[in-house]
CSV table of N, CA and C in Angstrom, one decimal:
chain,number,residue,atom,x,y,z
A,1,UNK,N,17.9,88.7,60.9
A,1,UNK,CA,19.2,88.2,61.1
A,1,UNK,C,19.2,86.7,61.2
A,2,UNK,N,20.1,85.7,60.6
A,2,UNK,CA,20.4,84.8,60.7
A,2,UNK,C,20.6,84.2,62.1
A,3,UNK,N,21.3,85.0,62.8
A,3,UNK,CA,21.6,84.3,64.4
A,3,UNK,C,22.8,84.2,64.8
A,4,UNK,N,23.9,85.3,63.8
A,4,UNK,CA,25.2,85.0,63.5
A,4,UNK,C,26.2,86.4,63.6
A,5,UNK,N,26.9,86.5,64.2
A,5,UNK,CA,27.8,87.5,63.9
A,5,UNK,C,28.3,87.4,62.3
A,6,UNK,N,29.0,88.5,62.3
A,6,UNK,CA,29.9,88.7,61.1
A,6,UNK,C,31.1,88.0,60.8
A,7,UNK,N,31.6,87.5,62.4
A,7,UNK,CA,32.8,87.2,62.5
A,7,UNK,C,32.2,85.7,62.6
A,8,UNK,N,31.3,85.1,63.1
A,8,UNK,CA,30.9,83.8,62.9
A,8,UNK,C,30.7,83.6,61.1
A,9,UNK,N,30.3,84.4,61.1
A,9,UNK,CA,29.8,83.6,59.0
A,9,UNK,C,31.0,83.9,58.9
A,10,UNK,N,31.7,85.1,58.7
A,10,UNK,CA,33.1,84.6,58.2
A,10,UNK,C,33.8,83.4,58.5
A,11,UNK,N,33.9,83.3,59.4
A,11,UNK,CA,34.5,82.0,60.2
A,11,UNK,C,34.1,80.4,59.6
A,12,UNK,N,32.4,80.4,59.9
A,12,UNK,CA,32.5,79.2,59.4
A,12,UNK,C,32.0,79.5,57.5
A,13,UNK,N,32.2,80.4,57.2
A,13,UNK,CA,32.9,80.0,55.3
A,13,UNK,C,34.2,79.6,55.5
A,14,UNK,N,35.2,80.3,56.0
A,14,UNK,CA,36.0,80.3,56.2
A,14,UNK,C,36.8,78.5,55.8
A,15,UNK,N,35.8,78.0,57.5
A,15,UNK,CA,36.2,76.8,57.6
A,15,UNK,C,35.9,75.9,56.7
A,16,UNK,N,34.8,76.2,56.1
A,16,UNK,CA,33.6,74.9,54.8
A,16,UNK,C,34.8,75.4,53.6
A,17,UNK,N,35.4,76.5,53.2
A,17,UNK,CA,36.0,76.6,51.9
A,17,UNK,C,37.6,75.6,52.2
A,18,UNK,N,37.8,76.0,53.4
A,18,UNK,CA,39.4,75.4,53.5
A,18,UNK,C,39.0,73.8,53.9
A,19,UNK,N,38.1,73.5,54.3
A,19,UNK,CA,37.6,72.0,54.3
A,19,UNK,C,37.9,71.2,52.8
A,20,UNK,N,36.9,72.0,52.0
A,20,UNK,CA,36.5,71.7,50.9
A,20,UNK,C,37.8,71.4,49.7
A,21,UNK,N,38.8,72.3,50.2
A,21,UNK,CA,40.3,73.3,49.0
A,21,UNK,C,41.1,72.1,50.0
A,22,UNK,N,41.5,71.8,50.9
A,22,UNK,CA,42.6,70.4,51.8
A,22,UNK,C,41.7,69.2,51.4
A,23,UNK,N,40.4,68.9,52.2
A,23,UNK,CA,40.3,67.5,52.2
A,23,UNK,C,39.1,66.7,51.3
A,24,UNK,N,38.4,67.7,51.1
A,24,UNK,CA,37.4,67.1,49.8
A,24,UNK,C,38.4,67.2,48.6
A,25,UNK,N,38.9,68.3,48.2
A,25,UNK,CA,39.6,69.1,46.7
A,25,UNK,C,38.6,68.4,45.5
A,26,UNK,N,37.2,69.0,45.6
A,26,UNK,CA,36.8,68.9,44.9
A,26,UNK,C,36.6,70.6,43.9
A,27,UNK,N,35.8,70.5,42.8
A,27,UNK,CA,35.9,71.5,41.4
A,27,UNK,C,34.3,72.1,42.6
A,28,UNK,N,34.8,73.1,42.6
A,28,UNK,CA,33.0,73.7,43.9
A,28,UNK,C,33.3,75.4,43.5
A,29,UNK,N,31.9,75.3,43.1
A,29,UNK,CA,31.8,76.9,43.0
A,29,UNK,C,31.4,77.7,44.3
A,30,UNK,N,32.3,78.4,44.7
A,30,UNK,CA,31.8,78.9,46.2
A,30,UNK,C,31.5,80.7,46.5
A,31,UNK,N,30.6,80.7,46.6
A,31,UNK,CA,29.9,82.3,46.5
A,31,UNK,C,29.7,82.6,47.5
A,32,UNK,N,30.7,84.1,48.2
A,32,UNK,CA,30.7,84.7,49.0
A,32,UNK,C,30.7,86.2,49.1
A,33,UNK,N,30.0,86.9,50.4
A,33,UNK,CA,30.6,88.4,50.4
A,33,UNK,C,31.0,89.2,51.3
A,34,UNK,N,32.1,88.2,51.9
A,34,UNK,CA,33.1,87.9,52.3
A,34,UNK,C,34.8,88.1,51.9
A,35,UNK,N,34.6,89.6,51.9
A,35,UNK,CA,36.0,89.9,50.7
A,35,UNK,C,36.9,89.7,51.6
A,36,UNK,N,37.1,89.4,53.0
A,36,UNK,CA,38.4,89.3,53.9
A,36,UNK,C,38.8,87.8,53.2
A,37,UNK,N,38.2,86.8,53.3
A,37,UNK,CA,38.3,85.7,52.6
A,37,UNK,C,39.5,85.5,51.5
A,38,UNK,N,38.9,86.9,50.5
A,38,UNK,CA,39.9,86.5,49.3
A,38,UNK,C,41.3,87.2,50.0
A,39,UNK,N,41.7,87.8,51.0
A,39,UNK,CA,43.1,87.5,51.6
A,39,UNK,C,43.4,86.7,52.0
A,40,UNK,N,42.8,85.6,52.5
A,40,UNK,CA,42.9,84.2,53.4
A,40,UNK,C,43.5,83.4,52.2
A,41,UNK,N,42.8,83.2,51.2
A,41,UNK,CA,42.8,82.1,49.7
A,41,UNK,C,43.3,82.6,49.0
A,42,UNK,N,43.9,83.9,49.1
A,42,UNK,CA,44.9,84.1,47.8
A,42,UNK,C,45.7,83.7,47.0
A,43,UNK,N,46.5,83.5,47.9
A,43,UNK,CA,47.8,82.0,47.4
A,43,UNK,C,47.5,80.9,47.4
A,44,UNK,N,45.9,80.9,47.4
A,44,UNK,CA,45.9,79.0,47.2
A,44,UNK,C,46.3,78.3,46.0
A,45,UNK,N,47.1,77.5,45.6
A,45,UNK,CA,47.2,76.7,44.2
A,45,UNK,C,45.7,76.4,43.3
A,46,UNK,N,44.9,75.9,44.6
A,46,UNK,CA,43.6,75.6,44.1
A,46,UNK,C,42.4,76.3,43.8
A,47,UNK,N,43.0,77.4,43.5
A,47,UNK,CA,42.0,78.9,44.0
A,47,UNK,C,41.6,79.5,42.7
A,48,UNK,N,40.5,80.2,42.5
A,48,UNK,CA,40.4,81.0,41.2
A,48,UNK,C,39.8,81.6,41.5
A,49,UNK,N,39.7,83.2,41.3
A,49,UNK,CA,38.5,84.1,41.5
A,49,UNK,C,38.1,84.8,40.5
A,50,UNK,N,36.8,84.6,40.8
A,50,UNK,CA,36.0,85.4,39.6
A,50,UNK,C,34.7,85.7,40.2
A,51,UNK,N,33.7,86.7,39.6
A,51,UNK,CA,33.2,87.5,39.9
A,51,UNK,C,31.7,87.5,38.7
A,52,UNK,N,31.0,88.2,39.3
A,52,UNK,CA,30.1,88.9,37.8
A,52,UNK,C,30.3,90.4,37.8
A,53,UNK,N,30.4,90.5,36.0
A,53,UNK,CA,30.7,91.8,35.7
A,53,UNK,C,29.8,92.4,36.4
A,54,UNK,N,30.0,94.0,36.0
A,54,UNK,CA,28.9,95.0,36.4
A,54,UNK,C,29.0,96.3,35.9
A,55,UNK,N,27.9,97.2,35.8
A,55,UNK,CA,29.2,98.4,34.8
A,55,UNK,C,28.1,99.5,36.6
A,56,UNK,N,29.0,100.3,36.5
A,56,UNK,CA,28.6,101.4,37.7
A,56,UNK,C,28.2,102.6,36.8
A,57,UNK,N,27.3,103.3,37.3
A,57,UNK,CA,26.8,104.2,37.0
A,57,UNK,C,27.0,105.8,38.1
A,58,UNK,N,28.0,106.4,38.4
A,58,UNK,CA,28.5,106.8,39.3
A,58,UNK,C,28.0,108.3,39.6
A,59,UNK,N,27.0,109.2,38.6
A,59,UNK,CA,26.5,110.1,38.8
A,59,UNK,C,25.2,109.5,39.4
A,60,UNK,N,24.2,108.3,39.2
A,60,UNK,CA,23.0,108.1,39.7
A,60,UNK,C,23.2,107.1,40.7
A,61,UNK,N,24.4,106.8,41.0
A,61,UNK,CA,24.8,106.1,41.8
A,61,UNK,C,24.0,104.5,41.8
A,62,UNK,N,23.9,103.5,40.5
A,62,UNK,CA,23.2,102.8,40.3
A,62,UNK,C,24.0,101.9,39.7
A,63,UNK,N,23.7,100.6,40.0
A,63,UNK,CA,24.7,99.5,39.5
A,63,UNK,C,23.7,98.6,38.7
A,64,UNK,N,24.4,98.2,37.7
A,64,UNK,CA,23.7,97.1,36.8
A,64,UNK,C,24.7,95.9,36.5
A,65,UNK,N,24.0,95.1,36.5
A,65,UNK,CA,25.1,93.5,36.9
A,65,UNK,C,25.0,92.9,35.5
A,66,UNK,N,26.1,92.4,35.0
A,66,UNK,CA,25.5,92.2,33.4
A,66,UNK,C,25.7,90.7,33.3
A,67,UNK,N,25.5,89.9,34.6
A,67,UNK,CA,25.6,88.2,34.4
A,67,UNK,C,26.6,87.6,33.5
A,68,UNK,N,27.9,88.1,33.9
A,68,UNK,CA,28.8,87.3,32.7
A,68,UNK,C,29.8,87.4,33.9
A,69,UNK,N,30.3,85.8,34.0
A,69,UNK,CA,31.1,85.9,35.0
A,69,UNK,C,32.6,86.2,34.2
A,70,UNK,N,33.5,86.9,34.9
A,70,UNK,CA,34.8,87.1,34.8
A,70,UNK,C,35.7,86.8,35.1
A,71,UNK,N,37.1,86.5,35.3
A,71,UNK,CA,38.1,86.2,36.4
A,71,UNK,C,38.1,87.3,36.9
A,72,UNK,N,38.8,87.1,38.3
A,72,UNK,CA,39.5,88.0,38.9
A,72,UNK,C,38.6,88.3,40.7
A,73,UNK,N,38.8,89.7,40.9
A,73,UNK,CA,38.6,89.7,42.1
A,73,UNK,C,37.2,91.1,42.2
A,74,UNK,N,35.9,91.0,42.7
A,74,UNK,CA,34.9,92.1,42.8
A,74,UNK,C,35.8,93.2,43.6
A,75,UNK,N,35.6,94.3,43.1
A,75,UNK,CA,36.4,95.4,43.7
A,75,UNK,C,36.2,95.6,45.1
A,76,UNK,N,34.7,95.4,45.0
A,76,UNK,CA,34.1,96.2,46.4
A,76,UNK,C,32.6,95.3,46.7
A,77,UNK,N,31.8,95.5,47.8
A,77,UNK,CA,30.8,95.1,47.4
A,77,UNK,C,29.6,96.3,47.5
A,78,UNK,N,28.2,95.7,47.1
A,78,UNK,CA,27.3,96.7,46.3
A,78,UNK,C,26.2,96.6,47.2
A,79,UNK,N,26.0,96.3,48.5
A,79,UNK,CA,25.1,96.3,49.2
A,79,UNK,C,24.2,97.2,49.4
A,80,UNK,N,25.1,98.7,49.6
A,80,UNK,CA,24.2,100.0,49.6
A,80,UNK,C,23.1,99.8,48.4
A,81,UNK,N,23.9,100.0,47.0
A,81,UNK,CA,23.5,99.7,45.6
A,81,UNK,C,21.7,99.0,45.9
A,82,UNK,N,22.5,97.8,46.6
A,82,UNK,CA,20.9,96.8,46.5
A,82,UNK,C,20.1,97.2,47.5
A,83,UNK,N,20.3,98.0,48.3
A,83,UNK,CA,19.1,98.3,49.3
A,83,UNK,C,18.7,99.1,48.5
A,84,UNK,N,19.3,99.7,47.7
A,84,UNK,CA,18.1,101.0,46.8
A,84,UNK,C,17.1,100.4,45.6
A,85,UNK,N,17.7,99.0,45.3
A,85,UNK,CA,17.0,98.5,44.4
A,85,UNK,C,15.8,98.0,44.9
A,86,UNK,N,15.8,97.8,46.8
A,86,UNK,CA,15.0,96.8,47.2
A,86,UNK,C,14.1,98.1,47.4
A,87,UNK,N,14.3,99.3,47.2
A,87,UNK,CA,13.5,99.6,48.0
A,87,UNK,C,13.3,100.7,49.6
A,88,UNK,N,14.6,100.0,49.9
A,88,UNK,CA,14.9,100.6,51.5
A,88,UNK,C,15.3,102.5,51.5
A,89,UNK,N,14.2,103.2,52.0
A,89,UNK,CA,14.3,104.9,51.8
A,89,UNK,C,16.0,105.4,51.9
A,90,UNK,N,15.7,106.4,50.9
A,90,UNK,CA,17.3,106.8,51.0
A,90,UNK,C,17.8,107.6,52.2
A,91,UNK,N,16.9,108.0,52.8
A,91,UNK,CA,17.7,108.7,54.6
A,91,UNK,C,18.2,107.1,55.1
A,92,UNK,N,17.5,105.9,55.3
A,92,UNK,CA,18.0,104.6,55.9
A,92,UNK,C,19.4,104.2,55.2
A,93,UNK,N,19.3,104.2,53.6
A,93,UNK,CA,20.9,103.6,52.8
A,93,UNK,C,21.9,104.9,53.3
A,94,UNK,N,21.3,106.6,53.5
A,94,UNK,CA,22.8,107.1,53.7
A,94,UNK,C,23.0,107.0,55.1
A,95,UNK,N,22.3,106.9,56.2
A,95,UNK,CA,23.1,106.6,57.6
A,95,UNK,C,23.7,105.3,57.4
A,96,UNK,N,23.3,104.3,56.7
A,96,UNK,CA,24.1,103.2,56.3
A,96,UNK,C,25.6,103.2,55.6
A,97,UNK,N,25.3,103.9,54.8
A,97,UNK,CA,26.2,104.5,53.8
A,97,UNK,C,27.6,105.5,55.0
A,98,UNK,N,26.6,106.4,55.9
A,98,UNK,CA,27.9,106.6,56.6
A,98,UNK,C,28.8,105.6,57.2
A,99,UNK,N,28.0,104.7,58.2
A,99,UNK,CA,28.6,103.9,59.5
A,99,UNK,C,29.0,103.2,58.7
A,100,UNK,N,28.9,102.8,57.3
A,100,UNK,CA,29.9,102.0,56.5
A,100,UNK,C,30.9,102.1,56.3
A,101,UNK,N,31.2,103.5,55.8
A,101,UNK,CA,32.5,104.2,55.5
A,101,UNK,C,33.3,104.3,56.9
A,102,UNK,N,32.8,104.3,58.1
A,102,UNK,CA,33.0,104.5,59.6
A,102,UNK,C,33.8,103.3,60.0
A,103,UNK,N,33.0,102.0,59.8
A,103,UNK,CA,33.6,100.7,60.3
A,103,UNK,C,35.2,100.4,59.3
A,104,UNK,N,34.4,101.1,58.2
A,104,UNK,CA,36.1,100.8,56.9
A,104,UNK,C,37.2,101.7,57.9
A,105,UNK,N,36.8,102.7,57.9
A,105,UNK,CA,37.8,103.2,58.2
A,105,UNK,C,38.7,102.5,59.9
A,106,UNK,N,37.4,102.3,60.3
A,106,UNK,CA,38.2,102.0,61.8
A,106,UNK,C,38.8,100.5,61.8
A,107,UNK,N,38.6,99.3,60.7
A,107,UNK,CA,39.1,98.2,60.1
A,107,UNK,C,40.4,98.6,59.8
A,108,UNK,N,40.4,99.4,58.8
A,108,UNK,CA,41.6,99.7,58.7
A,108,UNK,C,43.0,100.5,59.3
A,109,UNK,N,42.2,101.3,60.2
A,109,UNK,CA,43.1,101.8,61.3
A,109,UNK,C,43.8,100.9,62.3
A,110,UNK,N,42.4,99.4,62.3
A,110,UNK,CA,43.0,98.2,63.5
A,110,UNK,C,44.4,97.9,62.3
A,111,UNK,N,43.8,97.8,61.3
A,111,UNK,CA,44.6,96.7,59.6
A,111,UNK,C,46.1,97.6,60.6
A,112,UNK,N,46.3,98.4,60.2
A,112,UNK,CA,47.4,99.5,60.1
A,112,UNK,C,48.2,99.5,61.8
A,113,UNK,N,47.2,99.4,62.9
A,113,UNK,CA,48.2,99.3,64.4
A,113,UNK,C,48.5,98.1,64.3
A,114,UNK,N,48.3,97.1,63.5
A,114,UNK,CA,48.1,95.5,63.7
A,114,UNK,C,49.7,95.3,62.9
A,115,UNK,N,49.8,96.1,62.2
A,115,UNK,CA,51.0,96.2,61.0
A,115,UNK,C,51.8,96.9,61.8
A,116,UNK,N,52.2,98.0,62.5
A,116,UNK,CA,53.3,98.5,62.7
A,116,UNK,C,54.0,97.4,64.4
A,117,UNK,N,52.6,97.6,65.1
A,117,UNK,CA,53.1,96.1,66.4
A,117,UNK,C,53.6,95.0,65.7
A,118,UNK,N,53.3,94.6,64.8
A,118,UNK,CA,53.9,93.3,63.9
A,118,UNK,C,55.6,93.8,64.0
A,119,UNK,N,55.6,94.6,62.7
A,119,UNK,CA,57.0,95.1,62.7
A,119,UNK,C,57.7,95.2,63.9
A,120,UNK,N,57.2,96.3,64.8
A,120,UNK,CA,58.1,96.3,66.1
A,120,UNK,C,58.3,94.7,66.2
A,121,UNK,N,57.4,94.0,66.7
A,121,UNK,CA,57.7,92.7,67.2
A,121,UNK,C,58.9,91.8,66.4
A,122,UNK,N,58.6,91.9,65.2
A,122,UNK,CA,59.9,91.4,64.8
A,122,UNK,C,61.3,92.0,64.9
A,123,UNK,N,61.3,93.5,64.8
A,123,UNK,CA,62.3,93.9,65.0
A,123,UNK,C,62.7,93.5,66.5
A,124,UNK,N,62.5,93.3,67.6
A,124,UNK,CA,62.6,93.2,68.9
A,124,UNK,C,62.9,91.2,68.7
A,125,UNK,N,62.5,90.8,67.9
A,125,UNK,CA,62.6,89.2,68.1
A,125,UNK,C,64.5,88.9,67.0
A,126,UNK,N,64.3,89.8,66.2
A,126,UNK,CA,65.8,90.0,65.3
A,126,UNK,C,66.8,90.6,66.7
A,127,UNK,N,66.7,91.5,66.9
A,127,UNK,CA,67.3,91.9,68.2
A,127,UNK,C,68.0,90.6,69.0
A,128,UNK,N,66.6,90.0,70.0
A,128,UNK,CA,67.2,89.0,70.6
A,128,UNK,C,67.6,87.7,70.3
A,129,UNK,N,67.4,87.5,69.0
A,129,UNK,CA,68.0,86.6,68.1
A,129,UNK,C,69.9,86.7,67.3
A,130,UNK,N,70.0,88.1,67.9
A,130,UNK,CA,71.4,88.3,67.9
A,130,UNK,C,71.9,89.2,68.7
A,131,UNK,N,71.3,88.8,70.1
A,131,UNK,CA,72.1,89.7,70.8
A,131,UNK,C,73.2,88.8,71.7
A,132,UNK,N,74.2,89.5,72.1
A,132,UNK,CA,75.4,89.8,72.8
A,132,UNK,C,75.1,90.1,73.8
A,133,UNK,N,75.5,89.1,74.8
A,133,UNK,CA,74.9,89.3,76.3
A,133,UNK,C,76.1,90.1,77.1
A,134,UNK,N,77.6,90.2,76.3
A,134,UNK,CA,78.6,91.3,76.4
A,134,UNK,C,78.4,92.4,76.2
A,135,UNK,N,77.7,92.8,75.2
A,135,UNK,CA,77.8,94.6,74.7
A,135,UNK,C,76.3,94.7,75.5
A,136,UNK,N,77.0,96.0,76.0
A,136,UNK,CA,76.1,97.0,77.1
A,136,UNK,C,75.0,97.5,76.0
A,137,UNK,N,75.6,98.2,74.9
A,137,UNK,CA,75.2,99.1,73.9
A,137,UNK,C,74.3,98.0,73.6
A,138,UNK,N,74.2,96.9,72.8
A,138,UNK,CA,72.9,96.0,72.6
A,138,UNK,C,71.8,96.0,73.5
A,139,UNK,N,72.2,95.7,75.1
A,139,UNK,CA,71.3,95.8,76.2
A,139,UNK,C,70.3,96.9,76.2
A,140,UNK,N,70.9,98.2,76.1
A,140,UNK,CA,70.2,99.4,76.3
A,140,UNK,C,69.2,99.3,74.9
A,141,UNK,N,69.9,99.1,74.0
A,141,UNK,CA,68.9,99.3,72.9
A,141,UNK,C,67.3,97.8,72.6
A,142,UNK,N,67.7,96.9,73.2
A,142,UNK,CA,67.2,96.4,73.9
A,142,UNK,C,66.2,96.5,74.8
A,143,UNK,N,66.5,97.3,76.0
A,143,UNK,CA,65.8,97.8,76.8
A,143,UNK,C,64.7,99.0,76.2
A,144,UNK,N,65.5,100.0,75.5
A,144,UNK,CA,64.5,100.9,75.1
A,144,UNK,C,63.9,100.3,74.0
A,145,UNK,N,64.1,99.6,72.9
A,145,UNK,CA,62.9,98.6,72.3
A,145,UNK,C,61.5,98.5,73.2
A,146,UNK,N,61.9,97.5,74.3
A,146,UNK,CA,61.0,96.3,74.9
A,146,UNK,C,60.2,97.6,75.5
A,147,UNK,N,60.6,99.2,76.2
A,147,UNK,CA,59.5,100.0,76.8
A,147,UNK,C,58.8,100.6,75.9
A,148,UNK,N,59.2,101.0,74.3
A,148,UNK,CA,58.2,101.4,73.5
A,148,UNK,C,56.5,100.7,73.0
């Protein structure tokens, strides 16, 4: 290990690319695999993504990278892929291979409570951004908002 969380190297690429994209704006090729990122830099003006091809091989479960870079965005990334190339026994890549599929899923389940509390919260901030401190009926619905 480097000495770093996941959430630290995210973090500081994070900070070196949006340094680089505000106050250098220099032409930088920046290589990461760090795909939360490309939701961060999406919308940037100054932004381009591209990738290297690769063609999958989906019954031997083997990836070949064919060095030609392309626009756009890597689907996924191929980590499992390269531990098999390195070498690392395949009982090690599939408990890997599980707790992988494990953390996606429970990412995404935060992704998804993180989205509906959003919603509520705005609906609750529209609420008191037009509420009538006369109508009862507003109050209550109000009230039963704020205890959900």
């Amino acid at each position: 290990g480097r000495g770093t969380t996941t959430f630290d190297g995210i973090s500081i690429a994070y900070s070196v690319l949006k340094f680089i994209l505000e106050k250098l704006q220099l032409r930088t090729l920046f290589a990461t695999h760090y795909h939360l990122l490309l939701d961060e830099f999406r919308n940037s003006p100054n932004m381009k993504f591209n990738y290297m091809d690769y063609r999958v091989d989906s019954v031997n479960e083997r990836i070949l990278f064919l060095y030609n870079l392309v626009e756009g965005e890597c689907a996924k990334s191929f980590g499992l892929n390269i531990s098999k190339i390195a070498g690392i026994s395949e009982d090690v890549v599939e408990i890997a291979r599980l707790k992988a599929e494990e953390f996606d899923k429970e990412f995404h389940l935060k992704q998804n409570e993180n989205k509906i509390i959003k919603t509520k919260f705005d609906h609750i901030i529209h609420i008191l951004l037009d509420f009538d401190r006369d109508s009862e009926i507003q109050e209550d619905h109000l009230l039963e908002m704020l205890s959900k």
